[in-house]
Amino acid sequence: MQRKTTALIVAAGKGERAGGGVPKQFRRIGGKAVLAHAYDALRAHGAIGEIVVVIGGGQEEAALEALAGREVMLLAGGATRQQSVRNGLEHLAASVPSHVLIHDAARPFLPPDVIDRLLTALETSSGAIPALPVADTLVRGGDALGEPVDRQGLFRVQTPQAFVFDAILAAHRGWDSAREATDDAGVLKAAGHDVILVEGDRMLEKLTTPGDFDVMHRLFAPSDIRTGMGYDVHRLEEGEELWLCGVKVPHSHGLAGHSDADVALHALVDALLGALAEGDIGTHFPPSDMQWKGAASSRFVEHARDRVAARGGVIRHVDLTIICEAPKIGPHRPVMRAHVAALLAIAEDRVSIKATTTERLGFTGRREGIAAQAIATVALPALD
Ligand code: CTP
Ligand code: MG
């Protein structure tokens, strides 16, 4: 697929209203930084290519930690959200994407169908935004109840806001910087463009106050914990390379198979897909499909990882067992562990890699093949 839609995440704020000691985009929900949730949701969407993150002065270390294991392009933001967006757009002017999605890091839970609706709307418009009708009664207030406000036709506006890139860049450049823009759609509209409203989502609520964090923590606390298992075997043959956990291991024999035959990563993919109850590696990457011939199995793992993110989930732990007489796995374990952790974008202490022989019994004992087992624990948001 041609990936011409770029995502711009603004994460340069101080999060003063939310408190908590650390800017809200770097706080964790369900074991993962708010910014990382937003990033992963965007990355999991097939239509989005580059993702650029705008951060504030002195936030680089926190951002890199929050986004560990992910490919990141960090840019410096400005004193206001509008300036942060402008800096991001000016950077993207060099690569000229066709479309851009501008998203608040403070809205970590981004359902893929909102992105679908926005991109569809962009086929006929230069701007589209997610919005939800106001459901509560609205009144003017102060110390005492004031006049009611008719909520008919009133909407709450969310992000990501999606634009034809050239149009939003020109609109921002033409905006009087002395005025404060409420959002990017307002900037585009002021430049004379129509902006389409598409249906937003309750999950896209912005984290603004400590109470907002309480709600999200409660949503995540009784997580829907899923466990999946995977098992795979490949034949050992002379003249093949031996790939295990994404690491090329020197050995007299290697594993034969359609892809790079990384038996351990295949078991891992099945464990992750199993936890999601989304079929198995063969469903997602049919062996009959020639494009997977010789493919690096890390691509399959990245796909499974993105499926977890697309469901709003978090990988809590994976445990792998490699079953073979030879080679010895021990010396390679640290680099395998680091590689798997990076692929899954989780901490190394959430990755376990073990090995065993079968006492020379069976096909593994006779060195005819290598088997691998994996188990994955995944936390999905408990929404039902
Ligand atoms: N933002 C930004 N640059 C700024 C200000 C805000 O990139 N100078 C980003 C925030 O990081 C956030 C989004 O814009 O993802 C929405 O802004 P808001 O909710 O106001 O976040 P903060 O400004 O961080 O919070 P507060 O206003 O409470 O300090
Ligand atoms: Mg702010």
Short mmCIF file of C-alpha atoms and ligand atoms in Angstrom, two decimals:
data_model
loop_
_atom_site.label_atom_id
_atom_site.label_comp_id
_atom_site.label_asym_id
_atom_site.label_seq_id
_atom_site.Cartn_x
_atom_site.Cartn_y
_atom_site.Cartn_z
CA MET A 1 0.00 0.00 0.00
CA GLN A 2 1.17 3.50 -0.74
CA ARG A 3 1.52 5.31 2.59
CA LYS A 4 1.14 9.00 2.05
CA THR A 5 -0.79 9.93 5.15
CA THR A 6 1.44 11.22 7.92
CA ALA A 7 0.47 11.53 11.57
CA LEU A 8 1.56 14.46 13.70
CA ILE A 9 1.22 13.93 17.45
CA VAL A 10 1.45 17.04 19.58
CA ALA A 11 2.95 16.17 22.94
CA ALA A 12 4.76 19.35 23.92
CA GLY A 13 2.40 20.47 26.68
CA LYS A 14 3.12 20.64 30.40
CA GLY A 15 -0.14 19.00 31.49
CA GLU A 16 -0.57 21.53 34.29
CA ARG A 17 -4.27 20.87 34.88
CA ALA A 18 -3.74 17.11 35.19
CA GLY A 19 -1.01 17.46 37.84
CA GLY A 20 0.72 14.23 38.77
CA GLY A 21 4.32 15.52 38.75
CA VAL A 22 5.05 14.32 35.21
CA PRO A 23 3.48 15.83 32.06
CA LYS A 24 0.36 13.77 31.38
CA GLN A 25 1.54 12.41 28.01
CA PHE A 26 4.37 10.55 29.78
CA ARG A 27 2.23 9.09 32.59
CA ARG A 28 1.28 5.45 32.30
CA ILE A 29 -2.10 3.83 31.90
CA GLY A 30 -2.26 0.05 31.85
CA GLY A 31 1.54 -0.13 32.01
CA LYS A 32 2.10 2.00 28.91
CA ALA A 33 2.74 5.73 28.51
CA VAL A 34 -0.21 7.82 27.31
CA LEU A 35 1.89 9.00 24.35
CA ALA A 36 2.79 5.40 23.45
CA HIS A 37 -0.90 4.41 23.39
CA ALA A 38 -1.61 7.21 20.91
CA TYR A 39 1.47 6.36 18.84
CA ASP A 40 0.68 2.63 18.70
CA ALA A 41 -2.94 3.23 17.68
CA LEU A 42 -1.77 5.37 14.77
CA ARG A 43 0.99 2.97 13.79
CA ALA A 44 -1.43 0.03 13.83
CA HIS A 45 -3.52 1.68 11.11
CA GLY A 46 -2.43 0.50 7.68
CA ALA A 47 -3.05 3.82 5.93
CA ILE A 48 -0.61 5.81 8.07
CA GLY A 49 3.05 6.05 7.13
CA GLU A 50 5.40 8.37 8.98
CA ILE A 51 4.59 9.43 12.54
CA VAL A 52 6.14 12.62 13.88
CA VAL A 53 5.98 13.55 17.57
CA VAL A 54 6.31 17.15 18.73
CA ILE A 55 7.68 17.52 22.27
CA GLY A 56 8.60 20.37 24.59
CA GLY A 57 12.03 21.59 25.68
CA GLY A 58 13.68 19.14 28.09
CA GLN A 59 11.18 16.37 27.32
CA GLU A 60 13.42 14.32 25.04
CA GLU A 61 14.47 11.76 27.63
CA ALA A 62 10.90 11.24 28.85
CA ALA A 63 9.64 10.91 25.26
CA LEU A 64 12.31 8.38 24.30
CA GLU A 65 11.53 6.33 27.39
CA ALA A 66 7.79 6.50 26.72
CA LEU A 67 8.31 5.41 23.10
CA ALA A 68 11.08 2.86 23.73
CA GLY A 69 11.35 0.29 20.98
CA ARG A 70 9.48 2.41 18.47
CA GLU A 71 10.82 4.29 15.50
CA VAL A 72 10.55 7.92 16.55
CA MET A 73 10.95 11.27 14.87
CA LEU A 74 10.95 13.90 17.61
CA LEU A 75 10.58 17.62 16.91
CA ALA A 76 10.63 20.66 19.14
CA GLY A 77 7.27 22.21 19.92
CA GLY A 78 6.32 25.75 20.84
CA ALA A 79 4.78 27.72 23.69
CA THR A 80 1.21 27.00 22.56
CA ARG A 81 -0.45 23.99 20.98
CA GLN A 82 -0.90 25.99 17.81
CA GLN A 83 2.84 26.72 17.61
CA SER A 84 3.63 23.07 18.25
CA VAL A 85 1.38 22.08 15.35
CA ARG A 86 2.93 24.75 13.14
CA ASN A 87 6.45 23.49 13.90
CA GLY A 88 5.36 19.98 12.97
CA LEU A 89 3.73 21.09 9.73
CA GLU A 90 6.78 23.14 8.72
CA HIS A 91 8.96 20.07 9.25
CA LEU A 92 6.63 17.96 7.10
CA ALA A 93 6.68 20.58 4.35
CA ALA A 94 9.95 18.99 3.19
CA SER A 95 8.42 15.54 2.66
CA VAL A 96 5.01 16.86 1.45
CA PRO A 97 2.61 14.13 2.54
CA SER A 98 -0.75 14.20 0.76
CA HIS A 99 -2.68 14.12 4.05
CA VAL A 100 -1.90 14.73 7.69
CA LEU A 101 -3.66 13.61 10.86
CA ILE A 102 -3.01 16.00 13.74
CA HIS A 103 -3.55 14.29 17.07
CA ASP A 104 -3.28 15.21 20.75
CA ALA A 105 -1.00 12.87 22.69
CA ALA A 106 -3.45 13.44 25.54
CA ARG A 107 -6.06 11.32 23.68
CA PRO A 108 -4.42 7.92 24.03
CA PHE A 109 -7.25 5.62 22.94
CA LEU A 110 -7.88 6.01 19.25
CA PRO A 111 -10.23 3.47 17.65
CA PRO A 112 -9.21 2.54 14.08
CA ASP A 113 -12.70 3.15 12.70
CA VAL A 114 -12.46 6.85 13.59
CA ILE A 115 -9.38 7.05 11.35
CA ASP A 116 -11.31 5.19 8.61
CA ARG A 117 -14.15 7.71 8.80
CA LEU A 118 -11.75 10.67 8.68
CA LEU A 119 -9.86 9.35 5.68
CA THR A 120 -13.08 8.61 3.81
CA ALA A 121 -14.28 12.17 4.48
CA LEU A 122 -11.00 13.54 3.11
CA GLU A 123 -11.83 12.06 -0.29
CA THR A 124 -14.30 14.94 -0.76
CA SER A 125 -13.01 17.63 1.58
CA SER A 126 -9.79 19.28 2.72
CA GLY A 127 -10.62 18.81 6.38
CA ALA A 128 -12.46 16.34 8.62
CA ILE A 129 -12.77 16.12 12.38
CA PRO A 130 -14.32 13.68 14.86
CA ALA A 131 -17.09 15.19 16.95
CA LEU A 132 -19.73 13.97 19.38
CA PRO A 133 -23.09 15.59 20.03
CA VAL A 134 -23.47 17.11 23.49
CA ALA A 135 -25.68 14.81 25.55
CA ASP A 136 -25.91 16.62 28.90
CA THR A 137 -28.12 19.58 29.60
CA LEU A 138 -26.14 22.76 29.14
CA VAL A 139 -26.56 25.82 31.31
CA ARG A 140 -24.74 29.03 32.02
CA GLY A 141 -23.51 28.98 35.57
CA GLY A 142 -21.41 30.58 38.21
CA ASP A 143 -22.30 30.48 41.86
CA ALA A 144 -25.92 29.91 40.91
CA LEU A 145 -27.80 28.32 38.06
CA GLY A 146 -28.01 30.61 35.05
CA GLU A 147 -29.91 30.38 31.78
CA PRO A 148 -30.13 27.06 29.92
CA VAL A 149 -28.25 26.78 26.63
CA ASP A 150 -29.92 24.99 23.75
CA ARG A 151 -27.67 22.00 23.00
CA GLN A 152 -29.31 21.39 19.63
CA GLY A 153 -26.56 21.46 17.01
CA LEU A 154 -23.74 21.62 19.57
CA PHE A 155 -20.83 19.21 19.28
CA ARG A 156 -17.71 18.36 21.24
CA VAL A 157 -14.70 18.31 18.94
CA GLN A 158 -11.93 15.72 19.24
CA THR A 159 -8.69 14.80 17.51
CA PRO A 160 -7.20 13.41 15.31
CA GLN A 161 -8.17 16.10 12.86
CA ALA A 162 -7.46 15.14 9.28
CA PHE A 163 -6.43 17.47 6.49
CA VAL A 164 -5.16 17.76 2.98
CA PHE A 165 -1.59 18.68 3.85
CA ASP A 166 -1.12 21.67 1.52
CA ALA A 167 -4.39 23.22 2.68
CA ILE A 168 -3.69 23.04 6.42
CA LEU A 169 -0.08 24.20 5.99
CA ALA A 170 -1.21 27.25 4.00
CA ALA A 171 -3.99 27.95 6.53
CA HIS A 172 -1.55 27.86 9.45
CA ARG A 173 0.92 30.07 7.59
CA GLY A 174 -1.84 32.56 6.90
CA TRP A 175 -3.19 32.60 10.45
CA ASP A 176 -2.64 35.78 12.49
CA SER A 177 -0.34 34.42 15.20
CA ALA A 178 -1.56 37.04 17.68
CA ARG A 179 -4.90 35.19 17.76
CA GLU A 180 -5.18 31.96 19.65
CA ALA A 181 -6.56 29.11 17.55
CA THR A 182 -8.89 26.74 19.37
CA ASP A 183 -8.01 23.88 17.05
CA ASP A 184 -6.65 23.17 13.59
CA ALA A 185 -10.06 22.78 11.99
CA GLY A 186 -10.80 26.36 13.04
CA VAL A 187 -7.62 27.49 11.30
CA LEU A 188 -8.61 25.67 8.10
CA LYS A 189 -12.14 27.04 8.22
CA ALA A 190 -10.87 30.60 8.66
CA ALA A 191 -8.91 30.10 5.44
CA GLY A 192 -12.20 29.50 3.63
CA HIS A 193 -12.37 25.69 3.56
CA ASP A 194 -15.24 23.46 4.58
CA VAL A 195 -14.60 20.96 7.35
CA ILE A 196 -16.63 17.76 7.59
CA LEU A 197 -17.75 16.38 10.96
CA VAL A 198 -17.50 12.61 11.33
CA GLU A 199 -18.61 10.58 14.32
CA GLY A 200 -16.08 10.71 17.17
CA ASP A 201 -15.70 8.18 19.97
CA ARG A 202 -16.03 8.25 23.75
CA MET A 203 -12.64 6.51 24.01
CA LEU A 204 -11.05 9.59 22.42
CA GLU A 205 -11.83 11.72 25.46
CA LYS A 206 -8.90 14.04 26.25
CA LEU A 207 -7.07 13.52 29.52
CA THR A 208 -7.16 16.96 31.07
CA THR A 209 -7.80 16.70 34.82
CA PRO A 210 -6.76 14.26 37.58
CA GLY A 211 -10.35 12.95 37.43
CA ASP A 212 -9.86 12.00 33.76
CA PHE A 213 -6.91 9.84 34.78
CA ASP A 214 -8.99 8.21 37.51
CA VAL A 215 -11.61 7.21 34.94
CA MET A 216 -9.02 5.76 32.56
CA HIS A 217 -7.22 3.91 35.36
CA ARG A 218 -10.53 2.40 36.36
CA LEU A 219 -11.21 1.34 32.79
CA PHE A 220 -7.85 -0.36 32.64
CA ALA A 221 -7.58 -1.73 36.16
CA PRO A 222 -9.88 -4.71 35.76
CA SER A 223 -8.26 -5.47 32.40
CA ASP A 224 -9.49 -8.31 30.29
CA ILE A 225 -6.43 -10.54 30.68
CA ARG A 226 -5.96 -12.99 27.82
CA THR A 227 -3.45 -15.79 27.48
CA GLY A 228 -2.43 -17.37 24.18
CA MET A 229 -0.13 -20.25 23.36
CA GLY A 230 1.83 -21.08 20.25
CA TYR A 231 3.77 -24.09 19.04
CA ASP A 232 5.87 -24.61 15.92
CA VAL A 233 8.34 -27.04 14.42
CA HIS A 234 10.76 -26.70 11.52
CA ARG A 235 13.06 -29.27 9.96
CA LEU A 236 16.85 -28.93 10.32
CA GLU A 237 18.74 -29.16 7.05
CA GLU A 238 22.26 -28.61 5.84
CA GLY A 239 22.88 -25.46 3.87
CA GLU A 240 20.10 -23.45 5.58
CA GLU A 241 20.56 -20.47 7.88
CA LEU A 242 19.48 -20.86 11.49
CA TRP A 243 17.32 -17.98 12.72
CA LEU A 244 15.96 -18.09 16.27
CA CYS A 245 14.19 -15.15 17.94
CA GLY A 246 15.29 -12.92 15.08
CA VAL A 247 18.97 -13.73 15.68
CA LYS A 248 21.17 -15.59 13.20
CA VAL A 249 22.80 -18.41 15.14
CA PRO A 250 25.95 -20.06 13.75
CA HIS A 251 25.34 -23.82 13.42
CA SER A 252 26.10 -26.76 11.12
CA HIS A 253 22.41 -26.91 10.10
CA GLY A 254 19.62 -24.41 9.65
CA LEU A 255 15.84 -24.51 9.61
CA ALA A 256 13.94 -25.04 6.38
CA GLY A 257 10.63 -23.38 5.69
CA HIS A 258 8.71 -20.97 3.56
CA SER A 259 9.84 -17.82 5.40
CA ASP A 260 13.13 -17.57 7.31
CA ALA A 261 11.70 -20.50 9.37
CA ASP A 262 12.31 -18.75 12.71
CA VAL A 263 10.47 -21.34 14.73
CA ALA A 264 10.60 -19.33 17.96
CA LEU A 265 9.10 -16.18 16.44
CA HIS A 266 6.42 -18.26 14.70
CA ALA A 267 5.38 -19.74 18.05
CA LEU A 268 5.37 -16.22 19.48
CA VAL A 269 3.11 -14.89 16.71
CA ASP A 270 0.66 -17.74 17.30
CA ALA A 271 0.67 -17.05 21.03
CA LEU A 272 -0.15 -13.36 20.46
CA LEU A 273 -2.85 -14.11 17.89
CA GLY A 274 -4.15 -16.81 20.21
CA ALA A 275 -4.51 -14.31 23.05
CA LEU A 276 -6.61 -12.16 20.71
CA ALA A 277 -8.49 -15.21 19.35
CA GLU A 278 -7.68 -13.92 15.86
CA GLY A 279 -6.66 -17.13 14.13
CA ASP A 280 -3.06 -18.18 13.58
CA ILE A 281 0.01 -17.24 11.57
CA GLY A 282 -1.27 -19.21 8.55
CA THR A 283 -4.51 -17.21 8.51
CA HIS A 284 -2.64 -13.92 8.43
CA PHE A 285 0.31 -14.98 6.24
CA PRO A 286 -0.81 -17.89 4.04
CA PRO A 287 2.16 -20.09 2.98
CA SER A 288 0.61 -20.15 -0.50
CA ASP A 289 1.28 -16.41 -0.76
CA MET A 290 4.64 -15.97 -2.50
CA GLN A 291 5.28 -12.58 -0.91
CA TRP A 292 6.19 -14.34 2.38
CA LYS A 293 8.82 -16.59 0.78
CA GLY A 294 12.07 -15.98 2.65
CA ALA A 295 10.41 -13.19 4.66
CA ALA A 296 11.94 -12.11 7.96
CA SER A 297 9.64 -13.47 10.67
CA SER A 298 10.04 -10.23 12.61
CA ARG A 299 7.46 -8.80 10.19
CA PHE A 300 4.94 -11.38 11.38
CA VAL A 301 5.67 -10.45 15.00
CA GLU A 302 5.23 -6.74 14.24
CA HIS A 303 1.90 -7.53 12.64
CA ALA A 304 0.70 -9.48 15.71
CA ARG A 305 1.95 -6.67 17.98
CA ASP A 306 0.01 -4.13 15.91
CA ARG A 307 -3.12 -6.27 16.15
CA VAL A 308 -2.85 -6.06 19.96
CA ALA A 309 -2.49 -2.27 19.73
CA ALA A 310 -5.43 -2.04 17.33
CA ARG A 311 -7.59 -3.73 19.97
CA GLY A 312 -6.43 -1.14 22.54
CA GLY A 313 -4.42 -3.82 24.35
CA VAL A 314 -1.02 -4.15 25.97
CA ILE A 315 1.39 -7.09 25.83
CA ARG A 316 2.14 -7.88 29.47
CA HIS A 317 4.51 -10.81 29.13
CA VAL A 318 5.81 -13.45 26.74
CA ASP A 319 7.60 -16.67 27.59
CA LEU A 320 9.34 -18.78 24.94
CA THR A 321 10.86 -22.24 25.11
CA ILE A 322 13.17 -23.45 22.35
CA ILE A 323 13.46 -27.25 22.22
CA CYS A 324 16.63 -28.61 20.60
CA GLU A 325 19.75 -30.73 21.28
CA ALA A 326 21.98 -28.16 19.57
CA PRO A 327 23.03 -25.43 19.22
CA LYS A 328 23.32 -24.15 22.77
CA ILE A 329 20.85 -21.28 23.24
CA GLY A 330 22.32 -19.86 26.47
CA PRO A 331 25.06 -17.72 24.89
CA HIS A 332 22.54 -16.14 22.51
CA ARG A 333 19.81 -15.58 25.04
CA PRO A 334 20.60 -11.95 26.01
CA VAL A 335 20.62 -10.73 22.41
CA MET A 336 17.51 -12.78 21.59
CA ARG A 337 15.72 -11.30 24.57
CA ALA A 338 16.68 -7.75 23.63
CA HIS A 339 15.57 -8.36 20.06
CA VAL A 340 12.16 -9.77 21.00
CA ALA A 341 11.59 -6.96 23.53
CA ALA A 342 12.39 -4.35 20.85
CA LEU A 343 10.11 -6.06 18.33
CA LEU A 344 7.23 -6.08 20.79
CA ALA A 345 8.09 -2.63 22.14
CA ILE A 346 8.01 -3.90 25.74
CA ALA A 347 10.61 -3.96 28.50
CA GLU A 348 13.10 -6.83 28.53
CA ASP A 349 11.91 -7.97 31.93
CA ARG A 350 8.62 -8.87 30.24
CA VAL A 351 10.35 -11.26 27.86
CA SER A 352 11.49 -14.72 28.93
CA ILE A 353 13.49 -17.03 26.69
CA LYS A 354 14.26 -20.56 27.79
CA ALA A 355 15.69 -23.66 26.15
CA THR A 356 15.65 -27.37 26.78
CA THR A 357 16.80 -30.59 25.18
CA THR A 358 14.63 -33.71 25.06
CA GLU A 359 17.34 -36.06 26.33
CA ARG A 360 18.08 -37.24 22.79
CA LEU A 361 14.53 -38.55 22.51
CA GLY A 362 12.19 -37.87 19.62
CA PHE A 363 12.78 -35.75 16.52
CA THR A 364 14.35 -32.93 18.46
CA GLY A 365 16.59 -35.42 20.25
CA ARG A 366 17.68 -36.86 16.90
CA ARG A 367 18.45 -33.32 15.70
CA GLU A 368 15.95 -33.63 12.86
CA GLY A 369 14.18 -30.44 13.78
CA ILE A 370 13.71 -27.68 16.34
CA ALA A 371 10.46 -27.03 18.17
CA ALA A 372 9.38 -23.91 20.04
CA GLN A 373 6.59 -23.10 22.43
CA ALA A 374 5.40 -19.65 23.43
CA ILE A 375 2.88 -18.21 25.80
CA ALA A 376 1.72 -14.60 25.71
CA THR A 377 -0.25 -12.60 28.26
CA VAL A 378 -2.16 -9.70 26.82
CA ALA A 379 -4.33 -7.16 28.65
CA LEU A 380 -7.25 -5.82 26.66
CA PRO A 381 -9.38 -2.95 27.96
CA ALA A 382 -12.30 -4.38 29.92
CA LEU A 383 -15.15 -2.71 28.11
CA ASP A 384 -17.86 -5.30 28.50
N1 CTP B 1 0.45 20.73 23.39
C1 CTP B 1 1.60 20.98 22.66
N2 CTP B 1 2.29 22.14 22.80
C2 CTP B 1 1.88 23.08 23.68
C3 CTP B 1 0.71 22.85 24.44
C4 CTP B 1 0.01 21.67 24.28
O1 CTP B 1 2.01 20.13 21.85
N3 CTP B 1 2.60 24.17 23.83
C5 CTP B 1 -0.25 19.45 23.25
C6 CTP B 1 -0.38 18.69 24.56
O2 CTP B 1 0.80 17.94 24.82
C7 CTP B 1 -1.60 17.85 24.34
C8 CTP B 1 -2.42 18.68 23.35
O3 CTP B 1 -1.57 19.69 22.84
O4 CTP B 1 -1.30 16.59 23.78
C9 CTP B 1 -3.68 19.25 23.98
O5 CTP B 1 -3.35 20.27 24.89
P1 CTP B 1 -3.75 20.28 26.44
O6 CTP B 1 -4.74 19.24 26.75
O7 CTP B 1 -4.03 21.68 26.82
O8 CTP B 1 -2.38 19.80 27.14
P2 CTP B 1 -1.38 20.62 28.06
O9 CTP B 1 -1.17 21.99 27.51
O10 CTP B 1 -0.19 19.77 28.26
O11 CTP B 1 -2.19 20.67 29.45
P3 CTP B 1 -2.47 21.97 30.35
O12 CTP B 1 -3.16 22.96 29.44
O13 CTP B 1 -3.34 21.44 31.44
O14 CTP B 1 -1.14 22.44 30.84
MG MG B 2 -2.85 23.38 27.32
#
